[in-house]
PDB file of C-alpha atoms in Angstrom:
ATOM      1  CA  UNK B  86      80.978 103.553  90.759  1.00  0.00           C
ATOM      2  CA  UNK B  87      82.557 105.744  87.953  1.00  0.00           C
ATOM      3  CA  UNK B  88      85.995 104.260  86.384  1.00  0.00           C
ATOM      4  CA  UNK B  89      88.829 105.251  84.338  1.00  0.00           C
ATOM      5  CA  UNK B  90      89.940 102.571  82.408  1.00  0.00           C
ATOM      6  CA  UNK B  91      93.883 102.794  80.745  1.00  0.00           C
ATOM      7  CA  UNK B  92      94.786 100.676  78.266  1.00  0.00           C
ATOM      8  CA  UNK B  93      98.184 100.079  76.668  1.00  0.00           C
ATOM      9  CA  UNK B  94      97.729 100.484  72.691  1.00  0.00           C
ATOM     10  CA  UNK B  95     100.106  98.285  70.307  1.00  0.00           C
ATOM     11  CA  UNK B  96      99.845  99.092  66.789  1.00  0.00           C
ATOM     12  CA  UNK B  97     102.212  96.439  64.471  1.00  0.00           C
ATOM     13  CA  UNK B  98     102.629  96.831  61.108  1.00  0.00           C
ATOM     14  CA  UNK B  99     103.962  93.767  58.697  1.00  0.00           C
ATOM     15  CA  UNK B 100     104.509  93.318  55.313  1.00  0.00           C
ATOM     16  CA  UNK B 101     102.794  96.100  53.252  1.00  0.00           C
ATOM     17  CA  UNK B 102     102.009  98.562  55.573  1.00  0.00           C
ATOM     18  CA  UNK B 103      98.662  99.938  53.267  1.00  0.00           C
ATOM     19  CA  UNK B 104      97.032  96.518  53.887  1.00  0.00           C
ATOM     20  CA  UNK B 105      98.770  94.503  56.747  1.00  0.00           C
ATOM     21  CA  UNK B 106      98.418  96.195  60.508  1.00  0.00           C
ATOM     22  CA  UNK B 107      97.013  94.569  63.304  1.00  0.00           C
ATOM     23  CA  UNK B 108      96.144  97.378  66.517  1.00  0.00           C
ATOM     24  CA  UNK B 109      95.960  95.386  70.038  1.00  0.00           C
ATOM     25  CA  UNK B 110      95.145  96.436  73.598  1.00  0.00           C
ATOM     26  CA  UNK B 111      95.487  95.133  77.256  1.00  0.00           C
ATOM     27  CA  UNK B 112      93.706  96.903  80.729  1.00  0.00           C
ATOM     28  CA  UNK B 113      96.958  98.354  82.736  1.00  0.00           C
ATOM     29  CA  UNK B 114      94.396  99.756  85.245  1.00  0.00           C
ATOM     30  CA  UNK B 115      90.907 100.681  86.587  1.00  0.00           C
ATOM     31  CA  UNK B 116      90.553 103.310  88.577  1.00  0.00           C
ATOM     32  CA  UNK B 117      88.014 104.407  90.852  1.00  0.00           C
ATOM     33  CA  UNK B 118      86.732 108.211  90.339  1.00  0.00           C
ATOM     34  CA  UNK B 119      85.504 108.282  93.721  1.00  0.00           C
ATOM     35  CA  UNK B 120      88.922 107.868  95.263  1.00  0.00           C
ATOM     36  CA  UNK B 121      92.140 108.671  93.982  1.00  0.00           C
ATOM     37  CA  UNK B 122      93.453 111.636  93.340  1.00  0.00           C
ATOM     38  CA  UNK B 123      93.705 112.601  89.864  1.00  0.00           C
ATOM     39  CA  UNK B 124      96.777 115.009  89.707  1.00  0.00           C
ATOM     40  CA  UNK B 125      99.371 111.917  90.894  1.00  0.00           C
ATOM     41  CA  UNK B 126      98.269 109.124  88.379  1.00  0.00           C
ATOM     42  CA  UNK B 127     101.935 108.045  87.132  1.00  0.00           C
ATOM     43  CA  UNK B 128     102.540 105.472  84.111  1.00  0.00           C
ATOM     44  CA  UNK B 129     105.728 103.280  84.085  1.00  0.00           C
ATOM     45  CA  UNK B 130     108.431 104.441  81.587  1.00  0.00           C
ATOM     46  CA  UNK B 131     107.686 100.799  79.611  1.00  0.00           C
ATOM     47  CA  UNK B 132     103.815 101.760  79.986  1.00  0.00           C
ATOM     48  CA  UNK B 133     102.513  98.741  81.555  1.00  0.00           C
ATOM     49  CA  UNK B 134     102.146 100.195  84.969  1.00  0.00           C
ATOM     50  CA  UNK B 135     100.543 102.192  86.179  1.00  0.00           C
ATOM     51  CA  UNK B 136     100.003 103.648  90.279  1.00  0.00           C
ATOM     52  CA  UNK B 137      98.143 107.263  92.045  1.00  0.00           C
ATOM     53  CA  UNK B 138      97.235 108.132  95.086  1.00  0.00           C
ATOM     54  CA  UNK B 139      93.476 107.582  96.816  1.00  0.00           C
ATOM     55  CA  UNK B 140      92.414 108.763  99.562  1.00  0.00           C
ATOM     56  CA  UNK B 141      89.697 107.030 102.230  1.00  0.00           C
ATOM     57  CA  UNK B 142      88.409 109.245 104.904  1.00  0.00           C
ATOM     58  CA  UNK B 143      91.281 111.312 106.223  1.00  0.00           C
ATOM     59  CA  UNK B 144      93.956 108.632 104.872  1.00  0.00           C
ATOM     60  CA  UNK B 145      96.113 108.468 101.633  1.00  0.00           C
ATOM     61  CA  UNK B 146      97.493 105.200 100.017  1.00  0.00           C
ATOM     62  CA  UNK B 147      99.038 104.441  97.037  1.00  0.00           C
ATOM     63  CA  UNK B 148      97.706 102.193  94.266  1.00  0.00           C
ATOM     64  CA  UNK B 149      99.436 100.102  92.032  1.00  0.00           C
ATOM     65  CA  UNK B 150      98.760  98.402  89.200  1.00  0.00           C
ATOM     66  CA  UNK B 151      95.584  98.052  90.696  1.00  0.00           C
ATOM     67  CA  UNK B 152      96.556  96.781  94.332  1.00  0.00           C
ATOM     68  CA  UNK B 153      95.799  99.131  97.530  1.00  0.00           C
ATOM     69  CA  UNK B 154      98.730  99.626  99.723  1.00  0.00           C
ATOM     70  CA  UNK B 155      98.845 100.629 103.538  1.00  0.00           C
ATOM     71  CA  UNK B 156      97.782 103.972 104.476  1.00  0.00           C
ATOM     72  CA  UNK B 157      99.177 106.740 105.610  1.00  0.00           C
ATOM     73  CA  UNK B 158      98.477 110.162 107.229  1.00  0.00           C
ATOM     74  CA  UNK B 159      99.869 111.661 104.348  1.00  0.00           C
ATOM     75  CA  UNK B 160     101.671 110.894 101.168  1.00  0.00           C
ATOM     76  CA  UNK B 161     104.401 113.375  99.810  1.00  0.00           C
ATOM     77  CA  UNK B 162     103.322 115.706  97.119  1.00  0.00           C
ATOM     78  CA  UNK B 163     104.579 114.520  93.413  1.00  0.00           C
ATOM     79  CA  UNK B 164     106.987 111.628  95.102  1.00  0.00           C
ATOM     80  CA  UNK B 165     105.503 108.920  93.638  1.00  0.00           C
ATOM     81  CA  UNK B 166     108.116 107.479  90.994  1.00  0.00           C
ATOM     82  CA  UNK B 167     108.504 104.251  88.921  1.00  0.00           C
ATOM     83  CA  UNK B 168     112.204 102.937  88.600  1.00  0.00           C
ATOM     84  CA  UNK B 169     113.917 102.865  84.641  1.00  0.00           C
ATOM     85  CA  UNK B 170     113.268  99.769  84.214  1.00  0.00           C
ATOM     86  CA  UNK B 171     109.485  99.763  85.137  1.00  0.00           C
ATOM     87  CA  UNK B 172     109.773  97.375  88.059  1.00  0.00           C
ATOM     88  CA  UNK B 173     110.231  99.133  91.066  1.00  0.00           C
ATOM     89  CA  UNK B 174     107.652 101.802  93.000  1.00  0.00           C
ATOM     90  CA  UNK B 175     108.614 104.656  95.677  1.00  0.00           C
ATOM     91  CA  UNK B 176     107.372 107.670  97.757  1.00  0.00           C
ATOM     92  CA  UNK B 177     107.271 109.407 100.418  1.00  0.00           C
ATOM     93  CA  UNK B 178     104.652 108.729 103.509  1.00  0.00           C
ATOM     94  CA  UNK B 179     103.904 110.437 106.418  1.00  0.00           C
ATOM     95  CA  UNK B 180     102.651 109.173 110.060  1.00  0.00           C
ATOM     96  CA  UNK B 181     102.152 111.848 112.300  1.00  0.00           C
ATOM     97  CA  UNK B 182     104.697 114.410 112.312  1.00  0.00           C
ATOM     98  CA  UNK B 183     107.247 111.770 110.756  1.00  0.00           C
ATOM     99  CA  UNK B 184     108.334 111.322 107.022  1.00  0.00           C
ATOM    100  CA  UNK B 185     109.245 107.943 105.295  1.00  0.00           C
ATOM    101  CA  UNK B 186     110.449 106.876 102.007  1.00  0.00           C
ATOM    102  CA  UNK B 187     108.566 103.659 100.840  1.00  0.00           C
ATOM    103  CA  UNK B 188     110.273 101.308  98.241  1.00  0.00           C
ATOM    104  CA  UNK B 189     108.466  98.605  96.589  1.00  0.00           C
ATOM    105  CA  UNK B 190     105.913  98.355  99.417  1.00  0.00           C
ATOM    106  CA  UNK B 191     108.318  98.536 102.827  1.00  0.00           C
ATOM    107  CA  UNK B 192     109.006 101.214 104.943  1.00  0.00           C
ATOM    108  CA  UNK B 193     112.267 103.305 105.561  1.00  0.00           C
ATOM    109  CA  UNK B 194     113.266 104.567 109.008  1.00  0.00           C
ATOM    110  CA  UNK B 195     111.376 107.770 110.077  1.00  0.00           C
ATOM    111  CA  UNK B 196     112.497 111.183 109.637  1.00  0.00           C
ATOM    112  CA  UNK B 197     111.358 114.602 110.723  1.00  0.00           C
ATOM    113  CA  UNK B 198     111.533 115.861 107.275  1.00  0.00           C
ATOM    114  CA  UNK B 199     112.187 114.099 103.637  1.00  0.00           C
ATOM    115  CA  UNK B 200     113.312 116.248 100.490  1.00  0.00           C
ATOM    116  CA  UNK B 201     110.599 116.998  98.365  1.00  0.00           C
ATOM    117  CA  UNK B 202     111.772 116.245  94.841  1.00  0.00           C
ATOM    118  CA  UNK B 203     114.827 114.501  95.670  1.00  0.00           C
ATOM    119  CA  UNK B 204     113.742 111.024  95.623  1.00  0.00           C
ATOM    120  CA  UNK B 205     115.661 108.916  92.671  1.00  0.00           C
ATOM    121  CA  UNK B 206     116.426 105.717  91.655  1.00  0.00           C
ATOM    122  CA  UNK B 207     119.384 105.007  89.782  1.00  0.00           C
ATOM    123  CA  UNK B 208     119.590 104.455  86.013  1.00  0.00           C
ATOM    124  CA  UNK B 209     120.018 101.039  86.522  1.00  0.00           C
ATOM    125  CA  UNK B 210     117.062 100.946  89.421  1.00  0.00           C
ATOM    126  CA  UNK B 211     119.048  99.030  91.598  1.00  0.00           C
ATOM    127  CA  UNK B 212     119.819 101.693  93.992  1.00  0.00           C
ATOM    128  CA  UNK B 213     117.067 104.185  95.665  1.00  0.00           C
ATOM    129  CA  UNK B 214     118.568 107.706  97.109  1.00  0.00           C
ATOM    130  CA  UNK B 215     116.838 111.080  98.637  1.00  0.00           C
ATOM    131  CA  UNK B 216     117.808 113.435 101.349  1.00  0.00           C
ATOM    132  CA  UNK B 217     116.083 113.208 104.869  1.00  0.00           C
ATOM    133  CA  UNK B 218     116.427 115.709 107.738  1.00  0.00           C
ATOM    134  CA  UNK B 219     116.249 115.210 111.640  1.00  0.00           C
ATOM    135  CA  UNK B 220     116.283 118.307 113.788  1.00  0.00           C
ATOM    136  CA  UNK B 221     118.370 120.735 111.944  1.00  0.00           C
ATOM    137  CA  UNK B 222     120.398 118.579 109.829  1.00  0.00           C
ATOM    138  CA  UNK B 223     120.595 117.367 106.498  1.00  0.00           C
ATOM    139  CA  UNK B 224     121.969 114.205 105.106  1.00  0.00           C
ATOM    140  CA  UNK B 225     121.551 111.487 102.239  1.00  0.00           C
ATOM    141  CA  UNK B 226     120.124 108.288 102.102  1.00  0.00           C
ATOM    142  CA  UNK B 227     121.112 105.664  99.918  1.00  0.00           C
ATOM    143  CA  UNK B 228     119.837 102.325 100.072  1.00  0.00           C
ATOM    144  CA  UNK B 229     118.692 103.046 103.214  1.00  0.00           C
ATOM    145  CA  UNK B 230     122.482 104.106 104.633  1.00  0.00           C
ATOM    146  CA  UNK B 231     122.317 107.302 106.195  1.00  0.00           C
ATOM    147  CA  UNK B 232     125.371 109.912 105.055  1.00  0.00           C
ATOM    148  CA  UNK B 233     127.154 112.654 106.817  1.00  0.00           C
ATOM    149  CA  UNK B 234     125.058 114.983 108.062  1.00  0.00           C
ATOM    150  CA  UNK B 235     125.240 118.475 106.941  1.00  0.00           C
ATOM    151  CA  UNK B 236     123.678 122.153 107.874  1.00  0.00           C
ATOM    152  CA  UNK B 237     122.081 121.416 104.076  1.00  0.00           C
ATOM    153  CA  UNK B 238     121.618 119.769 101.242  1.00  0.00           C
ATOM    154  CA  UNK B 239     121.702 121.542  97.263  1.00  0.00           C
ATOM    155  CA  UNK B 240     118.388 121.346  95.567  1.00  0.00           C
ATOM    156  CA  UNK B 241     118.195 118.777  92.713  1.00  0.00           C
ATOM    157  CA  UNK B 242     120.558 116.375  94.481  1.00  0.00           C
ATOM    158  CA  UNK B 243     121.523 114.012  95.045  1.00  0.00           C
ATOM    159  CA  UNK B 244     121.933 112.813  91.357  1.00  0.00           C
ATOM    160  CA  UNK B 245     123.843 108.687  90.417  1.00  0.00           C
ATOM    161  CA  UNK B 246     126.176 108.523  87.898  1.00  0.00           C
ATOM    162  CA  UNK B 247     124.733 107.453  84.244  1.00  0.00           C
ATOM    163  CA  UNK B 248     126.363 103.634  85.403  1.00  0.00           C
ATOM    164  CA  UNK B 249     124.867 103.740  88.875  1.00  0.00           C
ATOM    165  CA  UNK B 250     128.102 103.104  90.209  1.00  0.00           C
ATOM    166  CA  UNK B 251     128.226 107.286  92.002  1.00  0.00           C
ATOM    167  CA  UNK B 252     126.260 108.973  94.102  1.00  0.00           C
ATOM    168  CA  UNK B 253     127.140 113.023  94.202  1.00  0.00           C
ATOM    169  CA  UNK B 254     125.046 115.887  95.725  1.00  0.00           C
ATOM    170  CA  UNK B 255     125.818 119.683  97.604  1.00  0.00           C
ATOM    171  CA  UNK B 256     125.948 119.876 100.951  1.00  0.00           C
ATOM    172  CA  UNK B 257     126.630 122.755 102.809  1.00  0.00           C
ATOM    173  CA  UNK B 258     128.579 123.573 106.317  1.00  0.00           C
ATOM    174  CA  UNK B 259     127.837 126.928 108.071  1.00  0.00           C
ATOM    175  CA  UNK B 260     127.999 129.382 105.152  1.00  0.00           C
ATOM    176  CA  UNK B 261     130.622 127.118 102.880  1.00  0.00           C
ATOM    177  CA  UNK B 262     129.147 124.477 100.077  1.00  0.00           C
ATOM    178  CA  UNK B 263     130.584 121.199  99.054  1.00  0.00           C
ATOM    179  CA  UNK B 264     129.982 118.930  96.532  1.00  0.00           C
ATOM    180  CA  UNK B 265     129.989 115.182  97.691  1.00  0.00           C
ATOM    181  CA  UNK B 266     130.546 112.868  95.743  1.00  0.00           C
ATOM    182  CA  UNK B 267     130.796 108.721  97.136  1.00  0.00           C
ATOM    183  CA  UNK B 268     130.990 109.960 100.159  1.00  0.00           C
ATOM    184  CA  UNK B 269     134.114 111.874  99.775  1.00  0.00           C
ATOM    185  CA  UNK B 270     133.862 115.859 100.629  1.00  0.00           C
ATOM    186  CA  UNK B 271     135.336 118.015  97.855  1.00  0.00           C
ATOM    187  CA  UNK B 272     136.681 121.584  98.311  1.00  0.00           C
ATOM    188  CA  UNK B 273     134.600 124.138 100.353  1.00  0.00           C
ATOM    189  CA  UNK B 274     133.521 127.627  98.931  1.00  0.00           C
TER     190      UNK B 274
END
């Protein structure tokens, strides 16, 4: 078996920094080369994480921080994301023709389709939002409440306000768009 080995690197310096500096390391991961899939390897914003996708057979799973999770028919293309604060992991899954967001190891309800790119945590990575579809419509999903649904949703959205305490995103009826912001629906144009 070939591995990849990360380490975290700490250099500290004290004193007089020509003589006194002290360089120490610590594994974060091992990966197996005959698995995962080397294009979705993601490291935690405080780089002590680390989690990518493998794949066994015709399954996908996610690893992290060295741990296998359940697998899936599919796993969404660049939707795995680490919370701010390091502590949290999500993505999108896939089981047969339905989609899934999965937070910190447990599954969301099923959808026909899930944004691609619009899964977010807050700044303060309490809260966990993306945009889902069933049938035709389009709605948000925070925390795992269901929004309005709409004939669309804006790329890029939805976004959380730099507190956490607002959600906004577009949304659009018929041929009109709308921001939304907490739920509220602004002016149409």
């Amino acid at each position: 078996m070939l591995c990849l080995v990360v380490f975290l690197a700490c250099i500290s310096v004290s004193g007089d920094a020509e003589d006194k500096f002290s360089v120490s390391e610590k594994l974060i991961a091992q990966i197996d080369y005959s698995s995962w899939i080397p294009e979705t390897l993601k490291v935690s914003p405080d780089s002590r994480r680390v989690a990518y996708v493998a794949g066994l057979g015709y399954k996908l799973f996610v690893v992290v921080d060295g741990k296998e999770e359940k697998q899936y028919d599919g796993i969404g293309e660049d939707t795995l994301i680490f919370s701010p604060d390091s502590k949290r992991v999500a993505y999108f899954a896939g089981v047969g023709d339905k989609q899934f967001v999965v937070v910190d190891g447990n599954e969301e309800k099923q959808y026909d389709a899930i944004g691609n790119g619009t899964l977010i945590f807050s700044p303060d990575s309490k809260h966990v939002a993306y945009f889902a579809g069933v049938g035709d419509k389009r709605f948000v999903v925070v925390d795992g409440k269901e929004g309005k649904q709409y004939d669309g949703i804006g790329e890029g959205t939805p976004i959380f306000s730099p507190d956490s305490k607002r959600v906004a995103y577009a949304a659009r009826v018929g041929d009109k768009w709308l921001m939304v912001v907490d739920g509220k629906e602004e002016k149409q144009y």
